[in-house]
Coordinates of C-alpha atoms in Angstrom, one line a residue:
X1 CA -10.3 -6.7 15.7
X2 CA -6.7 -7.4 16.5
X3 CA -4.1 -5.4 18.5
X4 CA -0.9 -4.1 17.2
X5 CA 2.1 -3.0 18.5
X6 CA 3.8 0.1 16.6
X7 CA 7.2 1.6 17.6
X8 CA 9.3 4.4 16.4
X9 CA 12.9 3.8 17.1
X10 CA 15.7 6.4 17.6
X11 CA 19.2 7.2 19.1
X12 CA 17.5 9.5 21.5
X13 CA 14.3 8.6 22.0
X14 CA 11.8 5.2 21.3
X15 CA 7.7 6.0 20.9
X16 CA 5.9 2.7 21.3
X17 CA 2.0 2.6 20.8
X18 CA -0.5 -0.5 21.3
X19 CA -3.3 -0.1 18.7
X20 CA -6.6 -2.1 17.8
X21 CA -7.9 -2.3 14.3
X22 CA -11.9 -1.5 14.1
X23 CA -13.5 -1.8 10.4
X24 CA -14.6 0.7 9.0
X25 CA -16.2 1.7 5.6
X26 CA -12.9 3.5 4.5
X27 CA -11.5 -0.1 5.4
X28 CA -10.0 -0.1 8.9
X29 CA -9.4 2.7 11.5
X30 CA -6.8 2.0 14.2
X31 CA -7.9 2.9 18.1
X32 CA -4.9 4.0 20.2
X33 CA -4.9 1.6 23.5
X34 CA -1.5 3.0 25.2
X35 CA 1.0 5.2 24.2
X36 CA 4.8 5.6 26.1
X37 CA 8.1 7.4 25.0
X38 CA 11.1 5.9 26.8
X39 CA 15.0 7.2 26.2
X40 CA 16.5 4.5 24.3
X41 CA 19.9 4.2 25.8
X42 CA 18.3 3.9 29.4
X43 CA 17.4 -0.1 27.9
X44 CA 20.5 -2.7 26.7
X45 CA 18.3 -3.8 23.9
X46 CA 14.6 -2.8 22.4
X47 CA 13.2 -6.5 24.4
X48 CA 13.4 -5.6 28.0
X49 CA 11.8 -1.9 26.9
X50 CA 8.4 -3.3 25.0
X51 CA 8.3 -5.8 28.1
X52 CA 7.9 -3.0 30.7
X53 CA 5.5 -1.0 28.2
X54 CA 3.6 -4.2 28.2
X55 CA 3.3 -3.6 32.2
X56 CA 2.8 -0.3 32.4
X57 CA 0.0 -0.7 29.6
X58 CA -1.4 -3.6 31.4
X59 CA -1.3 -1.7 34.8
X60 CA -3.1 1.3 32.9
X61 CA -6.3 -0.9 31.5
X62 CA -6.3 -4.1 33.4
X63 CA -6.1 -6.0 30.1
X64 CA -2.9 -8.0 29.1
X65 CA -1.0 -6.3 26.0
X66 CA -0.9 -8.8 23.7
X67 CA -0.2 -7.8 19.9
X68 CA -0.3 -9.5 17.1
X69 CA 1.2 -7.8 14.7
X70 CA 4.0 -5.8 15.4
X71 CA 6.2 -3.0 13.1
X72 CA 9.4 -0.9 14.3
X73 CA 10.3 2.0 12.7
X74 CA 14.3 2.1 12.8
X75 CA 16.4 5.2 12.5
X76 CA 19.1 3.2 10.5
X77 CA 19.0 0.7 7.4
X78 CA 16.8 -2.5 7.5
X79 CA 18.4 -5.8 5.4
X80 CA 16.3 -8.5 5.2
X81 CA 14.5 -7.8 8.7
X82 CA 17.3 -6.9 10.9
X83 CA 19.0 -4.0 11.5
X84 CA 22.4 -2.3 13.4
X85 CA 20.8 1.3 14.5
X86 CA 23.2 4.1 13.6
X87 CA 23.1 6.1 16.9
X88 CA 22.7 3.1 19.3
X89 CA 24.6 -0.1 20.4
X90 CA 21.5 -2.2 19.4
X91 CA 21.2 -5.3 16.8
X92 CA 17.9 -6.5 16.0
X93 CA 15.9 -8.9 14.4
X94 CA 12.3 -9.9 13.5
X95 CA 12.6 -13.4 14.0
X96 CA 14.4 -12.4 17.4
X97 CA 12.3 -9.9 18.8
X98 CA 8.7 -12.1 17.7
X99 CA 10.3 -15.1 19.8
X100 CA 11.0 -13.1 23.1
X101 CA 8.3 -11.1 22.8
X102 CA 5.3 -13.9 21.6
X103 CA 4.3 -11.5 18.6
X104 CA 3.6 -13.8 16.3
X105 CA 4.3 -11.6 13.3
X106 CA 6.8 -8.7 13.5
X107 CA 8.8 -6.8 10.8
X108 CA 11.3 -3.7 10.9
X109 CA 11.5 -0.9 8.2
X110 CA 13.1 2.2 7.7
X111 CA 11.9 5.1 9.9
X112 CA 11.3 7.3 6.3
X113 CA 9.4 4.4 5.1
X114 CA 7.1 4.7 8.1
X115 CA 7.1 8.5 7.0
X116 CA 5.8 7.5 3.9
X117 CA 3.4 4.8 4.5
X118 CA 2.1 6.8 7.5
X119 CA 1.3 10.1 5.0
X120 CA -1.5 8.3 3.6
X121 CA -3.2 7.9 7.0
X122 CA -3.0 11.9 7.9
X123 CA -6.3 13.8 8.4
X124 CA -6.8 17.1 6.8
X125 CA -5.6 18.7 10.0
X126 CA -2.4 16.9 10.4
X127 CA -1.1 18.9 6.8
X128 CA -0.8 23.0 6.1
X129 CA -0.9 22.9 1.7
X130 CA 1.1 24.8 0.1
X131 CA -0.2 24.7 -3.2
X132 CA -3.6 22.7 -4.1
X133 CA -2.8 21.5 -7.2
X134 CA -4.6 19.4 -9.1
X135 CA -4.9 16.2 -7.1
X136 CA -4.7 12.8 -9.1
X137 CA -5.3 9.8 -6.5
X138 CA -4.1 7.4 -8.8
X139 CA -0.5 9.3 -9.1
X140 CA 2.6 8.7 -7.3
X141 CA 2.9 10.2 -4.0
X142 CA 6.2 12.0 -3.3
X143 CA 7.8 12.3 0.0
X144 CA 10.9 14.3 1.6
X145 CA 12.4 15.7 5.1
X146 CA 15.2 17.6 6.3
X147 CA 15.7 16.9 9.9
X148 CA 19.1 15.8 11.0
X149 CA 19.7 14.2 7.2
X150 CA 17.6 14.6 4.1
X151 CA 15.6 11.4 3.8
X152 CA 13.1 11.2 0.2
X153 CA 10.8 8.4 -0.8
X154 CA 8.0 7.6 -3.3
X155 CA 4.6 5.9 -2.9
X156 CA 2.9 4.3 -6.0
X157 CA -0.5 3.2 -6.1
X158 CA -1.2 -0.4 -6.5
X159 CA -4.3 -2.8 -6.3
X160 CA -6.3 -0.2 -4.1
X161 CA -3.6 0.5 -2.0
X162 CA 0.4 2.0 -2.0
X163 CA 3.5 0.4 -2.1
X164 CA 6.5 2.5 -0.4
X165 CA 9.9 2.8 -2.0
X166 CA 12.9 4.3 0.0
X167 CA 15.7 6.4 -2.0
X168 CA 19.2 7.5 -1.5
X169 CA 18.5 11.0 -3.1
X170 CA 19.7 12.8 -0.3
X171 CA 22.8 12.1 -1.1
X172 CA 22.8 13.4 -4.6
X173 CA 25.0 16.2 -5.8
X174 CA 23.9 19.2 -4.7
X175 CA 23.5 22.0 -7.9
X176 CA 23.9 25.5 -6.8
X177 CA 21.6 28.0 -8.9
X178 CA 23.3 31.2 -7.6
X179 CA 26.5 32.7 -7.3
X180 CA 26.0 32.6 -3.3
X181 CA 25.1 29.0 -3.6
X182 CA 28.4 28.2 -5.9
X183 CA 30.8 30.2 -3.4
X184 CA 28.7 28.4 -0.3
X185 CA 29.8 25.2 -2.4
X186 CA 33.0 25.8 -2.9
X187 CA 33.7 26.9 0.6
X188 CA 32.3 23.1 1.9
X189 CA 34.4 21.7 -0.5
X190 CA 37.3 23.1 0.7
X191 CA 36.4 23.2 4.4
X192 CA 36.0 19.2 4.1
X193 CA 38.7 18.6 2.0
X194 CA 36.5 16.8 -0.2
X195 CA 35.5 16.0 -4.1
X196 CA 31.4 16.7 -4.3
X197 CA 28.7 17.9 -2.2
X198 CA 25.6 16.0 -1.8
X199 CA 22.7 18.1 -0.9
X200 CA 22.0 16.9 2.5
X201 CA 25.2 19.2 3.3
X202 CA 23.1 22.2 2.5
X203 CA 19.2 20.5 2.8
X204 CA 19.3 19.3 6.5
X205 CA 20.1 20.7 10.2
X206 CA 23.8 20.3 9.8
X207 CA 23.1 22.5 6.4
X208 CA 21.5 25.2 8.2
X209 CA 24.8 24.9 10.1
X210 CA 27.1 24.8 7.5
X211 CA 25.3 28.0 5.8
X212 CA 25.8 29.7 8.8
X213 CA 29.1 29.7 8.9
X214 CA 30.3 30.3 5.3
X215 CA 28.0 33.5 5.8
X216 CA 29.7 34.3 8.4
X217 CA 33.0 33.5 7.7
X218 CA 32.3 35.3 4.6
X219 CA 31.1 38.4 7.0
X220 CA 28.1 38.6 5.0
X221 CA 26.6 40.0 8.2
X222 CA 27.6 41.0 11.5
X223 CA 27.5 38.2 13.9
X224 CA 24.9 38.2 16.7
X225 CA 26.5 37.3 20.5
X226 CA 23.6 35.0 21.1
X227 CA 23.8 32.9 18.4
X228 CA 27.3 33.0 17.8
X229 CA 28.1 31.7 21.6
X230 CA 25.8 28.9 21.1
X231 CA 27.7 28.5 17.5
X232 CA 31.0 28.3 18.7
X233 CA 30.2 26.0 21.7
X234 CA 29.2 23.3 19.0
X235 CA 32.1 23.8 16.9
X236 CA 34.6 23.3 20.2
X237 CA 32.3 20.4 21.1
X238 CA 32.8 18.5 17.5
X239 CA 33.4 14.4 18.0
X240 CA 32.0 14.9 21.3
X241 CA 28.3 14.7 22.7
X242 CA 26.8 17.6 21.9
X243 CA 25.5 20.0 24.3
X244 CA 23.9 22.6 22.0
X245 CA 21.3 22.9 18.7
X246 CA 22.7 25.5 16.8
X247 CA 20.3 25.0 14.1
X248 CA 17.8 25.4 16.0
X249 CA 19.0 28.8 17.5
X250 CA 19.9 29.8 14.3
X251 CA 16.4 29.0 12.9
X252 CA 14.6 30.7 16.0
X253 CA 16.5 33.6 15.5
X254 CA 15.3 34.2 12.3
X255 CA 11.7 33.7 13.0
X256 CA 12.0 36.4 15.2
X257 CA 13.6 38.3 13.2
X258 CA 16.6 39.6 15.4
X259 CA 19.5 38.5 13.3
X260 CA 19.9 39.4 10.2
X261 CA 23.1 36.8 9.6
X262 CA 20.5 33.3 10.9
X263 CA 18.0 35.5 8.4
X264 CA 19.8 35.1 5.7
X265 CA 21.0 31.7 6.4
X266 CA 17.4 30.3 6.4
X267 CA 16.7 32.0 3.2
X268 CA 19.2 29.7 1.6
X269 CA 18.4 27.2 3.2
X270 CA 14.8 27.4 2.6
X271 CA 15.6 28.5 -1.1
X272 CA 17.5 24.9 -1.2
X273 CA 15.5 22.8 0.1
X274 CA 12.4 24.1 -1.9
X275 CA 14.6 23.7 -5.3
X276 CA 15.5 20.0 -4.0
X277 CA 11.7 19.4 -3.4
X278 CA 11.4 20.6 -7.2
X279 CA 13.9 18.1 -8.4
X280 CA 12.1 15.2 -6.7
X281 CA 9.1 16.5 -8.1
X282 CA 10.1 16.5 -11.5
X283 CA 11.6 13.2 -11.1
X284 CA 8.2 11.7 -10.2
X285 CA 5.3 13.9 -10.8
X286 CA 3.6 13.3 -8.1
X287 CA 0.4 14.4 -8.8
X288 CA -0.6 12.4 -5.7
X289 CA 0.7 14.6 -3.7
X290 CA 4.5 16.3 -2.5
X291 CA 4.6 16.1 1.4
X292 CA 7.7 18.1 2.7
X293 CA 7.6 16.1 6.3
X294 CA 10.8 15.8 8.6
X295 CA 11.4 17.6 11.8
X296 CA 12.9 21.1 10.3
X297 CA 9.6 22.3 8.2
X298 CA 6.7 22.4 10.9
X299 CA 9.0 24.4 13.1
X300 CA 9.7 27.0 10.4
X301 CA 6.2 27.4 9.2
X302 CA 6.4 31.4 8.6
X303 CA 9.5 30.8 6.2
X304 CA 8.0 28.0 4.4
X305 CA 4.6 30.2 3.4
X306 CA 6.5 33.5 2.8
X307 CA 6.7 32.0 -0.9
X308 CA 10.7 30.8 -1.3
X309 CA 10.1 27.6 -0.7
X310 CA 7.2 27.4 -3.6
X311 CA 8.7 29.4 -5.8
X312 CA 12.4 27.3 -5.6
X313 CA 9.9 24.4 -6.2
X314 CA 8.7 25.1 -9.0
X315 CA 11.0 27.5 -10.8
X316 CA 11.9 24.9 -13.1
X317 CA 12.0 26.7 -16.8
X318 CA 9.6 25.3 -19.0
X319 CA 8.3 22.6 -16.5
X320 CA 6.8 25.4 -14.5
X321 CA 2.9 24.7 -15.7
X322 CA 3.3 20.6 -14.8
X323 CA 5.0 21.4 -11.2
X324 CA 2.3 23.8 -10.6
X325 CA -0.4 21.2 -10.7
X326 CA 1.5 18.7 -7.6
X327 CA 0.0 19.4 -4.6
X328 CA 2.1 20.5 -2.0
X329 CA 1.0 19.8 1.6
X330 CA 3.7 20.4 4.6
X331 CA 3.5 17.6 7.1
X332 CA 2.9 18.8 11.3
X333 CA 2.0 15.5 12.8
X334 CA 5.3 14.6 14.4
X335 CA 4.4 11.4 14.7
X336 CA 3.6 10.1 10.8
X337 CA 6.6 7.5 11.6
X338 CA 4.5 6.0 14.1
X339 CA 0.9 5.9 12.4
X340 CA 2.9 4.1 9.2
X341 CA 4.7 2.0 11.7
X342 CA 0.9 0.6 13.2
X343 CA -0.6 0.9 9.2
X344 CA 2.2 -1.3 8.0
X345 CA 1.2 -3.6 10.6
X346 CA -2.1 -3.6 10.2
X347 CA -1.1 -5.2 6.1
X348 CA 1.3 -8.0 7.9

């Protein structure tokens, strides 16, 4: 058996877990041992904060925390083990962080990576399918999430196991498919003052944003006080901390169903982010499995079943028959970062 040390790191927030391996017949289960979520900019550096959960985990069992293996997810790019988080004055480094902290094997990916390693370790009640598919375990796996950007991956099985590959395609073009989506394209283009429009500009929680507005800029629909307020206080508060979630108002309100204008902007959005989905799909054919994880989709669940999302997915012309055969499985354990953080440390 051997203890591990798993962490998910964020601007915001860090999740740290101390695991044990136990074998199994399916090859090796982990056991959570302790489990703390600190804010990361209360801490100078990620050291002094896996030192006090060391304590506190200590203090809770009466046996010392010592891992050894350790993996942190980062919410920023990871070069040859080190990495310069995007949100937070941080710098860090395997090498540095197994010396301070006696691990004596540590590594640092990408926090979507963990997303994809961790999809393989999900029980059936940690998914809500979409579409069942026709499920081929030696296929690629597929993975992507709208949260606050549009992260996508791939998984492809190898010697018994899968290797995870990272991918830039949220910053491919977005292709509009309506004449709404071509105006809402043109009005970003012009808004920005820019030359293209990837699709994390629509597929993400800035998107659901940015929809927003053109529709109502566009007076598409009347604007409802509520949502507008919270709207306009994030538009005053740009290059500044911000104070508000206007996608999430906007997404709320439309679950409810009490404004027609945050209604119509998650239509597009979900009709976007379903087609985007399809892309990657037909790009990999992940017969293994699509998972749609990120932090947007479990907290829209109506909107994803009414049948938009699916039907963006796999409205694909005369590729209709092979999308219809991916499975499709929407991911609600929020943290899959952190159970592939603690599975990619179990393979160290």
């Amino acid at each position: 058996m051997t203890v591990l040390l798993a962490g998910d790191i964020g601007g915001t927030k860090t999740i740290l877990r101390l695991v044990e391996t136990v074998p199994s017949t399916s090859g090796v289960t982990l056991k959570p041992l302790h489990e703390q979520r600190y804010p990361s900019a209360s801490f100078p550096d990620l050291v002094p904060m896996v030192r006090q959960f060391f304590a506190e985990a200590e203090q809770a069992s009466s046996i010392p925390a010592a891992p050894q293996k350790a993996c942190f997810a980062i919410a920023g790019p990871v070069v040859d083990n080190t990495s310069q988080l995007t949100n937070l004055c941080w710098t860090l480094s395997a090498q540095r962080l197994s010396q301070e902290l006696d691990i004596p094997q540590t590594s640092l990916i990408n926090d979507f990576a963990a997303v994809g390693y961790g999809v393989v370790g999900l029980d059936s009640h940690d998914l809500l399918t979409l579409q069942a598919g026709k499920p081929n375990p030696q296929a690629p796996i597929g993975v992507i999430g709208a949260g606050t950007g549009l992260g996508q991956g791939f998984l492809i099985h190898q010697d018994g196991d899968y290797r995870v590959y990272g991918t830039e395609g949220g910053h491919s073009d977005f292709a509009p498919r309506s004449e709404m989506e071509f105006q809402l394209s043109r009005y970003l283009l012009e808004k920005h003052h820019i030359q293209r429009i990837s699709v994390e500009r629509v597929v993400s929680g800035q998107g659901i944003v940015s929809i927003y507005q053109f529709l109502r800029d566009r007076q598409v629909a009347a604007e409802a006080p509520e949502v507008g307020a919270i709207v306009q206080t994030w538009e005053r508060e740009i290059g500044r901390e911000k104070s508000v979630d206007p996608a999430a108002a906007i997404a709320q309100a439309a679950l409810e169903k009490r404004d027609r204008l945050s209604e119509q902007t998650m239509q597009i959005f979900v009709d976007a982010y379903g087609a985007e989905a399809g892309n990657l799909a037909l790009k990999l054919l992940p017969y293994g499995g699509l998972y749609i994880a990120g932090g947007i989709a479990p907290k829209i669940l109506p909107l994803m079943q009414e049948g938009n999302f699916l039907n963006s997915l796999i409205d694909k012309g005369r590729m209709l028959p092979l999308l219809e055969m991916v499975p499709v499985h929407v991911v609600l354990n929020p943290q899959v970062g952190l159970l592939g953080a603690a599975l990619y440390a179990s393979k160290l």
